[in-house]
Short mmCIF file of C-alpha atoms and ligand atoms in Angstrom, two decimals:
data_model
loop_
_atom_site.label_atom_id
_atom_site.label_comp_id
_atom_site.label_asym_id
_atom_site.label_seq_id
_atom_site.Cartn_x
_atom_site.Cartn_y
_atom_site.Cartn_z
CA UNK A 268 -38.68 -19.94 -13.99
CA UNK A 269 -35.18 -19.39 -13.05
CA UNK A 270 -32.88 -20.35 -10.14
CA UNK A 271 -30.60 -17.24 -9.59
CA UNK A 272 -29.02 -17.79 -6.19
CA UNK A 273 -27.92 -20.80 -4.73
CA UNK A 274 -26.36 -21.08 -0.71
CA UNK A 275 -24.72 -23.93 1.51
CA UNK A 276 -25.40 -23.59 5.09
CA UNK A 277 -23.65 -25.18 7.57
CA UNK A 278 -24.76 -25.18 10.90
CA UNK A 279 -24.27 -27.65 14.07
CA UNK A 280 -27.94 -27.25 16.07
CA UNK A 281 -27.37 -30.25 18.34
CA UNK A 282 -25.50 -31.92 15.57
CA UNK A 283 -23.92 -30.85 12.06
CA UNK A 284 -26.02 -30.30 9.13
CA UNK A 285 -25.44 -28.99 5.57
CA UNK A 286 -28.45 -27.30 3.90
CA UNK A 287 -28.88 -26.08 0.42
CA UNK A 288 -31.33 -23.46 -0.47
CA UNK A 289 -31.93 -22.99 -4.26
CA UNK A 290 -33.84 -19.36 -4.61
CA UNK A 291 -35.72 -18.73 -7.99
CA UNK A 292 -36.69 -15.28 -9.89
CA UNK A 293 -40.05 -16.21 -8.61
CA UNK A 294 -39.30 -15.62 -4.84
CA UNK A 295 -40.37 -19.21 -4.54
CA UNK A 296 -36.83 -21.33 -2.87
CA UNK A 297 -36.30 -25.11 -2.65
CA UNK A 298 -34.34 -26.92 0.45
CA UNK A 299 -32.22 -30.43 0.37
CA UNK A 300 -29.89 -31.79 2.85
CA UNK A 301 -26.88 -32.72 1.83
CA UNK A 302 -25.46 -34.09 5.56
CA UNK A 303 -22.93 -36.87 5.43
CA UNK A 304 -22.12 -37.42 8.84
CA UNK A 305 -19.25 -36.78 10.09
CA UNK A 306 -17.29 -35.27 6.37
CA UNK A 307 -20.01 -32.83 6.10
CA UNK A 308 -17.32 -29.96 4.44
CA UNK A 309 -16.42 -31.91 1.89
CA UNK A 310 -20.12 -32.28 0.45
CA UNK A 311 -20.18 -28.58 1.34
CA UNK A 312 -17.26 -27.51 -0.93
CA UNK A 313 -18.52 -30.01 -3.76
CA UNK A 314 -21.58 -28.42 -4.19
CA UNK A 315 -20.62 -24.58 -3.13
CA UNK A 316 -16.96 -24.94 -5.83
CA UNK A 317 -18.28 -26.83 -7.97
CA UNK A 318 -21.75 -28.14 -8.40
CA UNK A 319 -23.71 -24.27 -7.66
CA UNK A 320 -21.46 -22.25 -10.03
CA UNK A 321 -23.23 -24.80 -13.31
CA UNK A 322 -26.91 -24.41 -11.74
CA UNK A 323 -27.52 -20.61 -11.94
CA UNK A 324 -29.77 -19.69 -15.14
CA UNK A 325 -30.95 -23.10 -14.87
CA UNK A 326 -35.01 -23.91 -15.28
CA UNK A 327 -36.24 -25.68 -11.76
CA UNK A 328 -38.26 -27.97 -13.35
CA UNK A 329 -35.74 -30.00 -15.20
CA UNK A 330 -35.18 -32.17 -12.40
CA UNK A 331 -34.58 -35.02 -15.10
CA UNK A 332 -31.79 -33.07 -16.95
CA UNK A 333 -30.01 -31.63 -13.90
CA UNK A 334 -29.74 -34.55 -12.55
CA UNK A 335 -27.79 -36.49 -15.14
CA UNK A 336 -25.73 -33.00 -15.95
CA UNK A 337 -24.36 -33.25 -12.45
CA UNK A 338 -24.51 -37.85 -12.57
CA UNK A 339 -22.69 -38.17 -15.96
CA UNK A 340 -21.37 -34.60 -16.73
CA UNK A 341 -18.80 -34.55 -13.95
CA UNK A 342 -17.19 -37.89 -15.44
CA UNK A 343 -16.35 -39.22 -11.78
CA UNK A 344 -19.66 -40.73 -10.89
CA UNK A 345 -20.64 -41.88 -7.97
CA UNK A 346 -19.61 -41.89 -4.03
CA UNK A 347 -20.87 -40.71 -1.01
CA UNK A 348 -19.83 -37.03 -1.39
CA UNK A 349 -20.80 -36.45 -5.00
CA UNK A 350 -24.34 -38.18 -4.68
CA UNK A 351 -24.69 -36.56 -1.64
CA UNK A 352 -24.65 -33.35 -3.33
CA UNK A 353 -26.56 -33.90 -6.35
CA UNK A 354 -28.81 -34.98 -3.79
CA UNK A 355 -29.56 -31.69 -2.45
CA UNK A 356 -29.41 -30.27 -5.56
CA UNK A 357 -32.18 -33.15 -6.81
CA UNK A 358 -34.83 -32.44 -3.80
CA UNK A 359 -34.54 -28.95 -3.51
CA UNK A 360 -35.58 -28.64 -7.38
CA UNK A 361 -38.54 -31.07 -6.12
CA UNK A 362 -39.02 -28.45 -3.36
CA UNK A 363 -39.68 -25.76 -6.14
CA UNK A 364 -41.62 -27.74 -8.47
CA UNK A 365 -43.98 -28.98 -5.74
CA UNK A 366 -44.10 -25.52 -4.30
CA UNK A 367 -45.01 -23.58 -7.60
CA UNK A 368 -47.72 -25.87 -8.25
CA UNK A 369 -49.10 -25.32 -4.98
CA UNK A 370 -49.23 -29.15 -3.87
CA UNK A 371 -47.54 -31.35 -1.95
CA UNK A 372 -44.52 -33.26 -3.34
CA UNK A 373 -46.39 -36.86 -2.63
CA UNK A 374 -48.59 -35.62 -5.47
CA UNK A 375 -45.80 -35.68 -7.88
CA UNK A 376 -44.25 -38.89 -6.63
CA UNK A 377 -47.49 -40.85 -7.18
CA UNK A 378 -49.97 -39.42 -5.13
CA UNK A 379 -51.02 -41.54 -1.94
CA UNK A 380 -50.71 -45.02 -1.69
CA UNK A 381 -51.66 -44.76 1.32
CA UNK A 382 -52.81 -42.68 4.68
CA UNK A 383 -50.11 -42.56 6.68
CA UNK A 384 -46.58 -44.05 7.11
CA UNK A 385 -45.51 -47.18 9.57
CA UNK A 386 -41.99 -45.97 11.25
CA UNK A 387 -39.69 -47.99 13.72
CA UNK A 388 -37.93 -46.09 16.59
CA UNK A 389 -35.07 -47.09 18.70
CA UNK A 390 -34.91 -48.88 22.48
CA UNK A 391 -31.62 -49.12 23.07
CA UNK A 392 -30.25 -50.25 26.79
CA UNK A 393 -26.96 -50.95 28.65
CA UNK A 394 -27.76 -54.39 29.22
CA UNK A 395 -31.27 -56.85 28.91
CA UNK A 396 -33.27 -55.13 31.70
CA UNK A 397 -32.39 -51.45 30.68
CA UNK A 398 -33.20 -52.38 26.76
CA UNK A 399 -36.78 -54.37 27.86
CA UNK A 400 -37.58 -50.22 29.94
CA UNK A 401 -36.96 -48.40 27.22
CA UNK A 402 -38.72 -51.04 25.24
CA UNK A 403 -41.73 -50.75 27.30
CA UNK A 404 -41.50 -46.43 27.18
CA UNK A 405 -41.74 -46.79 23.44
CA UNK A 406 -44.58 -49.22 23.18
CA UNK A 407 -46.32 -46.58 25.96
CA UNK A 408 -45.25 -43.69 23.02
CA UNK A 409 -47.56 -45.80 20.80
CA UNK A 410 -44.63 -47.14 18.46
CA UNK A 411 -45.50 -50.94 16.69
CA UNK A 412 -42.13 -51.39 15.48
CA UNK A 413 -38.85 -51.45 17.78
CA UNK A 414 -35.72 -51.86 16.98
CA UNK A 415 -33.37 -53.28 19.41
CA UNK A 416 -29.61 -52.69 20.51
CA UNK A 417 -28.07 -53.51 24.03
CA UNK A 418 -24.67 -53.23 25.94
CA UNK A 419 -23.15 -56.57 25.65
CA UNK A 420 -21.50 -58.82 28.57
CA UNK A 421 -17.87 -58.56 27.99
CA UNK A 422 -17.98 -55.31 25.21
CA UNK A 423 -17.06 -51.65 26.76
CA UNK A 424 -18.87 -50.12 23.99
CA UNK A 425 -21.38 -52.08 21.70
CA UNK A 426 -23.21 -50.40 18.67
CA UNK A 427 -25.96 -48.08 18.95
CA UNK A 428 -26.23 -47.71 22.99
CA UNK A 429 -26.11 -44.68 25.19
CA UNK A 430 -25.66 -44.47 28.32
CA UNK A 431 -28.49 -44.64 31.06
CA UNK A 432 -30.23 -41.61 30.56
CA UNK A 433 -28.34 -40.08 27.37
CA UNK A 434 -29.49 -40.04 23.83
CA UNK A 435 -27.73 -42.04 21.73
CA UNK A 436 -25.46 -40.21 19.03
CA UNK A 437 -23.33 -41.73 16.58
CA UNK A 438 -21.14 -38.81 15.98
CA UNK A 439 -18.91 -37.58 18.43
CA UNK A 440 -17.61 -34.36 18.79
CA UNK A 441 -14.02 -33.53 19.30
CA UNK A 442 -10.75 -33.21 16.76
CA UNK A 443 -10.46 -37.34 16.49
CA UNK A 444 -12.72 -40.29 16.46
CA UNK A 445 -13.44 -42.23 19.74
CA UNK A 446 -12.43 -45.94 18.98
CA UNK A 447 -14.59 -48.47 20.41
CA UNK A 448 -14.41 -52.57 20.96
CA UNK A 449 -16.07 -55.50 19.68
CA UNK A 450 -16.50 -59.54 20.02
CA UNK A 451 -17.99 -61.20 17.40
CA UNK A 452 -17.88 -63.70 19.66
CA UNK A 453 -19.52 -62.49 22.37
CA UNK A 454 -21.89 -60.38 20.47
CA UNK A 455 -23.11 -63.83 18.91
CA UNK A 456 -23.58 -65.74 21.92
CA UNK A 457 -25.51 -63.15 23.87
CA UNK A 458 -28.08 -61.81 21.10
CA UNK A 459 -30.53 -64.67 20.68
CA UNK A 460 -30.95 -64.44 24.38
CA UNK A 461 -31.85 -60.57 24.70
CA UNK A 462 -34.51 -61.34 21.66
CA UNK A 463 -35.71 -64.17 23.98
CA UNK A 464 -36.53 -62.17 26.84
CA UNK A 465 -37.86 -59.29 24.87
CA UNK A 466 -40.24 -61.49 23.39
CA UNK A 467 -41.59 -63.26 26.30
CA UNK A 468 -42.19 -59.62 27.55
CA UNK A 469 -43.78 -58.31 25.17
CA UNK A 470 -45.50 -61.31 23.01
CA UNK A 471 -45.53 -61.60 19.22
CA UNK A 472 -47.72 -58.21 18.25
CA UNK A 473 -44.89 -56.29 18.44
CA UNK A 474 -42.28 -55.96 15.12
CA UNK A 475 -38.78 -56.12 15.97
CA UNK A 476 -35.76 -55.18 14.36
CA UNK A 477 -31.85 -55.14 14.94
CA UNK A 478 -29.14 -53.43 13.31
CA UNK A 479 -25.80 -55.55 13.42
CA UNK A 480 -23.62 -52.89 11.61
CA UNK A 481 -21.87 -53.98 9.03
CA UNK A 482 -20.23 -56.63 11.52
CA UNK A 483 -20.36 -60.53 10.64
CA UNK A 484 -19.50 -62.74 7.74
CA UNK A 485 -21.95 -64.22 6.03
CA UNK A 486 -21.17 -67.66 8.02
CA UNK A 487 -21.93 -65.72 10.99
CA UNK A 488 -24.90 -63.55 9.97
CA UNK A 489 -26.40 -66.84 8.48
CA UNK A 490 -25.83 -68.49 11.98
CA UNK A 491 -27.57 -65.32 13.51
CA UNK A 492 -30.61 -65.51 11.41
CA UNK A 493 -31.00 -68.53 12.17
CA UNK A 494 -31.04 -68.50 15.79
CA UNK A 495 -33.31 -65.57 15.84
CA UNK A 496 -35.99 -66.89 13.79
CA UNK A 497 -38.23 -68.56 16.64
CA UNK A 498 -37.77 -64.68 17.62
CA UNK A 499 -39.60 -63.67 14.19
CA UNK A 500 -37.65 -60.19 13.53
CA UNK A 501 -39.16 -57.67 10.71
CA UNK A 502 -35.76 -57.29 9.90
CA UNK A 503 -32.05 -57.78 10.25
CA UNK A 504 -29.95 -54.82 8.98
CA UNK A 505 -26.54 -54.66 7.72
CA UNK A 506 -25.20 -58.10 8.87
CA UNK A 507 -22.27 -57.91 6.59
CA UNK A 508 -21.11 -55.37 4.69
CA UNK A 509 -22.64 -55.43 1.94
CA UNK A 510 -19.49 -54.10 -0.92
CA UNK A 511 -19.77 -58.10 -1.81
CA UNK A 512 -23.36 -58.60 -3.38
CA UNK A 513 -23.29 -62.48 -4.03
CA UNK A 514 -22.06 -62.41 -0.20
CA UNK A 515 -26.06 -62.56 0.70
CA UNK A 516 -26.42 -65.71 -0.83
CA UNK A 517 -24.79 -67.64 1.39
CA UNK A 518 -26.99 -65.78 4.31
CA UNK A 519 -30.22 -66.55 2.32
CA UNK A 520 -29.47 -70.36 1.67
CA UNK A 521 -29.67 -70.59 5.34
CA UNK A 522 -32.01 -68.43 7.32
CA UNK A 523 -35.73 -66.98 6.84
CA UNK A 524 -34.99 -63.93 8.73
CA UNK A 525 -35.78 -60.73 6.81
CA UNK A 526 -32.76 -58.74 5.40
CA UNK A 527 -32.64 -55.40 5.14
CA UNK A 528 -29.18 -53.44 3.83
CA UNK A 529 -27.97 -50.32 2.19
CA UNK A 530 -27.91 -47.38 4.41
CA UNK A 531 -24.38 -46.76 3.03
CA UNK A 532 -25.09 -47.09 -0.77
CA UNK A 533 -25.61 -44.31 -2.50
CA UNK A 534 -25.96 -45.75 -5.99
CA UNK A 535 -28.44 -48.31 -7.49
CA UNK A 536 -25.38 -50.33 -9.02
CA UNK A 537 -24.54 -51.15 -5.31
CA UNK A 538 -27.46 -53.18 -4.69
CA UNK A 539 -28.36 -54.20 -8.33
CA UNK A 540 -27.68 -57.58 -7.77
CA UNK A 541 -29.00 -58.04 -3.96
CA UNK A 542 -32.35 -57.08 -5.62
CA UNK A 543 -32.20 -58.85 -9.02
CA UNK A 544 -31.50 -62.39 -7.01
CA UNK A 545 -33.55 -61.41 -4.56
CA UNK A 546 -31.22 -61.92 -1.70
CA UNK A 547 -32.52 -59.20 0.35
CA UNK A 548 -36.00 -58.12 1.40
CA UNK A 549 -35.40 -54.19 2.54
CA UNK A 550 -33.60 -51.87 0.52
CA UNK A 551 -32.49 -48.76 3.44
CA UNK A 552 -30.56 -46.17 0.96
CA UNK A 553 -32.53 -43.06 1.26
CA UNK A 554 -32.70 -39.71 -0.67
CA UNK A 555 -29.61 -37.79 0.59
CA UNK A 556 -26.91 -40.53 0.07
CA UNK A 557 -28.97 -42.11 -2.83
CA UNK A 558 -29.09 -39.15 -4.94
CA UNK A 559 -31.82 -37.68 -4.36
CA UNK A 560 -35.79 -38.23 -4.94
CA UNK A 561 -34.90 -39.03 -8.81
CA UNK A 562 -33.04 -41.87 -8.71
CA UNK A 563 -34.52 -43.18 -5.82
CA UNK A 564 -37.62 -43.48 -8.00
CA UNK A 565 -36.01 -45.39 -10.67
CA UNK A 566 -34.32 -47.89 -7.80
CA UNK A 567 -37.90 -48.56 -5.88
CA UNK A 568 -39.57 -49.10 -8.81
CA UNK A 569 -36.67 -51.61 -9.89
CA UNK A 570 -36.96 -53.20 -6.58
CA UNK A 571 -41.08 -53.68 -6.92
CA UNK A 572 -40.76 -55.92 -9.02
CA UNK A 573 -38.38 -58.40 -7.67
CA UNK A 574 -40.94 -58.21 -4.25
CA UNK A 575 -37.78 -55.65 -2.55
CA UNK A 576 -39.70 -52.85 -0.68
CA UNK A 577 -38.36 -49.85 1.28
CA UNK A 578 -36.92 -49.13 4.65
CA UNK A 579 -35.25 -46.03 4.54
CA UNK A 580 -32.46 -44.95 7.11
CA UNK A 581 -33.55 -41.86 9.20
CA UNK A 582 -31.19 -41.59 12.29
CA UNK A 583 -30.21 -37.88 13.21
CA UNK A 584 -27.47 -37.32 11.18
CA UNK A 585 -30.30 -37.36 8.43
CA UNK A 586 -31.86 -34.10 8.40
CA UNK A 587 -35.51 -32.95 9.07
CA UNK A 588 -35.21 -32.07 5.37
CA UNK A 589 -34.39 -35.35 4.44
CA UNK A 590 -37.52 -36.92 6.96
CA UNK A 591 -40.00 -34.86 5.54
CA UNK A 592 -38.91 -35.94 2.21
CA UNK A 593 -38.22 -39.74 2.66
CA UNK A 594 -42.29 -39.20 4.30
CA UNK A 595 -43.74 -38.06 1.47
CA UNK A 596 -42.08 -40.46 -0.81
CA UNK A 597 -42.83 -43.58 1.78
CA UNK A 598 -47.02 -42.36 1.57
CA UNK A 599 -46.06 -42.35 -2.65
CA UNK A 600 -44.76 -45.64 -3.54
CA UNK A 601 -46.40 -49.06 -4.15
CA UNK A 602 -43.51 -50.79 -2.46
CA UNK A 603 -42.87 -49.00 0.68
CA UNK A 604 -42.42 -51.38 3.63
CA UNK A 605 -41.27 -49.37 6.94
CA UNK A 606 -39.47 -45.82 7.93
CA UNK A 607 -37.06 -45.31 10.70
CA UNK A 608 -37.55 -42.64 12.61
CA UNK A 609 -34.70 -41.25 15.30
CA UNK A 610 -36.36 -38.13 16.73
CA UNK A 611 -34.44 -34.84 16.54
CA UNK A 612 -33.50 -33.30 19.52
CA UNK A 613 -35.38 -29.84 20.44
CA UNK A 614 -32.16 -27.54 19.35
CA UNK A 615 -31.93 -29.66 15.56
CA UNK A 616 -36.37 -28.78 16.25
CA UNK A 617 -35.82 -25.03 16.74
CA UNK A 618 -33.98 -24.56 13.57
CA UNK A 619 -35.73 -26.90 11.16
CA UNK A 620 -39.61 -26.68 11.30
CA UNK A 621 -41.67 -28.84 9.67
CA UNK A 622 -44.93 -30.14 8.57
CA UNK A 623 -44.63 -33.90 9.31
CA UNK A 624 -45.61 -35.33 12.46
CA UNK A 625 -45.98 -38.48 14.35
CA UNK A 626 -49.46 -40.24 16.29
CA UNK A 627 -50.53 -43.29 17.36
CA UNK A 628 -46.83 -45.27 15.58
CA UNK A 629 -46.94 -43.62 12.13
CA UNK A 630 -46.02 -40.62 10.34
CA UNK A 631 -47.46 -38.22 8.54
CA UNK A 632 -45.26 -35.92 6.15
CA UNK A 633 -48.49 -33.07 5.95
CA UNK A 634 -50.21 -31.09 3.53
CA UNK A 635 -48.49 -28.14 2.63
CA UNK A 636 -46.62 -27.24 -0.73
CA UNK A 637 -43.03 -29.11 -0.95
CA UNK A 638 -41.69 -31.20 1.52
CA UNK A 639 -43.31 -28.97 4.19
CA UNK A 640 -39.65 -28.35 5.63
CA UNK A 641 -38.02 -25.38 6.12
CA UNK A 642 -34.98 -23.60 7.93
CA UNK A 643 -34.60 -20.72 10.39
CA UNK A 644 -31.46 -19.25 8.86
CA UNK A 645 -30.78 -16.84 11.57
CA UNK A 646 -31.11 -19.33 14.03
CA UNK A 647 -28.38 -21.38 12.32
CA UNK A 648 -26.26 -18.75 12.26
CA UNK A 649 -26.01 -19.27 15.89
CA UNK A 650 -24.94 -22.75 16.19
CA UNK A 651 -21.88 -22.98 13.75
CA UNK A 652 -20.21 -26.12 12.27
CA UNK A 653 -18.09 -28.03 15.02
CA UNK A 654 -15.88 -31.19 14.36
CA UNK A 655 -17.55 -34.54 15.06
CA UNK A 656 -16.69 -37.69 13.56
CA UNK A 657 -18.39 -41.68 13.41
CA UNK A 658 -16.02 -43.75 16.02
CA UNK A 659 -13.75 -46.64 14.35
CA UNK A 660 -13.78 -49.93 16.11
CA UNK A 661 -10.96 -51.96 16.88
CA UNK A 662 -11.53 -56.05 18.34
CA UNK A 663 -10.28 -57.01 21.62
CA UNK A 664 -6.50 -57.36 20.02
CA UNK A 665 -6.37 -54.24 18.70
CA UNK A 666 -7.49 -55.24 14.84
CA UNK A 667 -9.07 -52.56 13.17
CA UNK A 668 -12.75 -53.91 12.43
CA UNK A 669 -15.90 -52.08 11.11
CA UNK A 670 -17.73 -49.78 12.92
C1 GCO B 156 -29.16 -46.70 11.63
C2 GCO B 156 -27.73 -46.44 11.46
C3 GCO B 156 -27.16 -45.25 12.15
C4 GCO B 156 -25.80 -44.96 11.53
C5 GCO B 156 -25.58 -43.50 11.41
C6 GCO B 156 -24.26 -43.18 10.76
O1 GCO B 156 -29.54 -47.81 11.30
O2 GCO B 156 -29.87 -45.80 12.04
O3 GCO B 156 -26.94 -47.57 11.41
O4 GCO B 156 -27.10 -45.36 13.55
O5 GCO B 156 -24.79 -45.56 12.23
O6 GCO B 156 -26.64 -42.94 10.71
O7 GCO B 156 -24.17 -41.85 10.42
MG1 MG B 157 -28.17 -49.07 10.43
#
């Protein structure tokens, strides 16, 4: 088997996506995402100048080889945009290989581990009484794990909240990003209270999470985890940023709250050390900015053994191509721990349609051949690429701070 044609597509249904299709002399075709929010045309123009060009002639199967050819054979390894790419390149081959032998891709990965896959969703609210309704409309959905932003007293525009009746999206459209503002301060002091009241509404069945965002030292995060702990969270995510490692284990001397990080990696040497010393209990990089299905293999497997298990990112910029795939890889390994699932909205729906579904709090990627994901090319046609970009986030003096 061959691959003999190889195209990018770019399309913006509800939000901006980049899709590879790899097509093979055997009419059978493989899809990968390779979306980076919000500096989608440079991953575009890496793999359409560069990476495509090396891949026609090539035998689908060699997932293994490809791989490295496009890791160590461009010399500049590494980064969002490249592993992005490969990527694509990585799970569309999977697409093929799964496809041609007529089962699907779980059954290369492993085969199930198990029948279906726990995900966490999102209840985010303008304040404590707005976050414990939308709280209470996902419990009613049937989700068992909830993870939990809110507006904060004081903030104009804290992390992951929409306003009343909007769906929350990260990237905004437009030629520049929209800056937004942030208090450590009084981010810290209102948190353990929100956790408090969502608790005594809902009792201790119900698994929460938060998402800090890359914003506290480890001082702080340490003084976090430790406040929420009567709270009992499944997980806190991204409390620091995570480019210093040994940074964690200051956080861990402290606190027994769950930590979960990595939804910016993109290589295992990032969080090599976070899972050696154990200093983190969730590892969130997932197939698109990790490289693909291949290393991501290598990194769970690493992470197994020092009792790390998964918790792979899967907001909306990540697309249905990479949720089907993250599913059947979550059902595959030994070490899978949770899946976050953001659902898409009905235009991202109309173009992508897939096999994998949700019931009762869990997913299930489905049966078919591949990943079970496909694309309506026309259909993407009519939604073409539009500038959007993450915000940046400046504190109350005007300092640039993380987003
Ligand atoms: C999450 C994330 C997202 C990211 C977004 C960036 O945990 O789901 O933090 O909300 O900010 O995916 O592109
Ligand atoms: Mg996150």
């Amino acid at each position: 088997m061959k691959i003999i044609d190889a195209k990018v597509i770019v399309c913006s249904p509800g939000r901006n996506f980049v899709t590879l299709k790899l097509i093979t002399d055997q009419g059978i075709y493989g899809l990968g995402d390779a979306t980076l929010n919000g500096r989608e045309l440079a991953v575009a123009s890496y793999l359409q100048d560069h990476l495509l060009p090396c891949l026609i002639g090539r035998d689908p199967f060699q997932t293994e080889d490809i791989w490295q050819y496009f890791y160590k054979g461009s010399y500049w390894r590494r980064g969002p945009v490249t592993m992005s790419a490969i990527a694509a390149i990585d799970v569309a081959l999977w697409d093929i290989k799964a496809k041609s032998l007529n089962v699907p891709l779980y059954q290369l990965l492993g085969g199930k581990s198990r029948e279906k896959v726990l995900v966490y969703c999102h209840a985010n609210g303008t304040d404590t009484a707005h976050t414990i309704e939308e709280v209470q409309k996902h419990v009613e959905m049937g989700y068992q794990a909830i993870r939990i932003q809110s507006g904060i007293p004081g903030i104009r525009s804290a992390y992951g909240v929409a306003g009343k009746g909007e769906r929350y999206e990260p990237a905004g459209r437009g030629l520049l990003p929209k800056v937004t503002e942030w208090s450590t301060e009084k981010y810290l002091n209102f948190l353990p209270g929100l956790f408090a009241e969502v608790r005594k509404a809902f009792g201790d069945d119900l698994l929460l999470l938060h998402d800090a965002h890359h914003r506290l030292t480890p001082i702080e995060a340490a003084r976090l985890g430790k406040e929420l702990e009567p709270f009992k969270l499944f997980w806190l995510e991204d409390a620091v940023t995570a480019e210093l490692q040994e940074g964690f284990r200051l956080i861990r001397k402290h606190t027994v709250t769950p930590l979960a990080v990595g939804e910016v990696f993109n290589s295992i040497y990032d969080c090599q050390q976070l899972i050696t010393e154990q200093l983190i209990d969730y590892i969130r990089m997932t197939i698109v900015h990790g490289g693909g299905i291949s290393p991501l293999l290598k990194l769970a497997h690493l992470a197994e053994l020092y009792h790390v298990r998964t918790g792979f990112h899967g907001a909306t910029d990540l697309s249905p191509v990479t949720m089907g795939t993250a599913l059947h890889f979550d059902l595959a390994i030994h070490n899978f721990g949770i899946q976050e699932h953001m659902p898409h909205d009905e235009t991202t729906e109309s173009v992508f349609s897939h096999a994998y579904y949700f019931e009762d709090g869990f997913m299930y990627p489905g049966d078919v051949a591949g990943h079970g994901v496909d694309i309506d090319e026309n259909l993407a046609e009519k939604y073409p690429y539009q500038p959007a970009y993450l915000p940046v986030n400046r504190k109350e003096d005007g300092t640039l701070f993380n987003w």
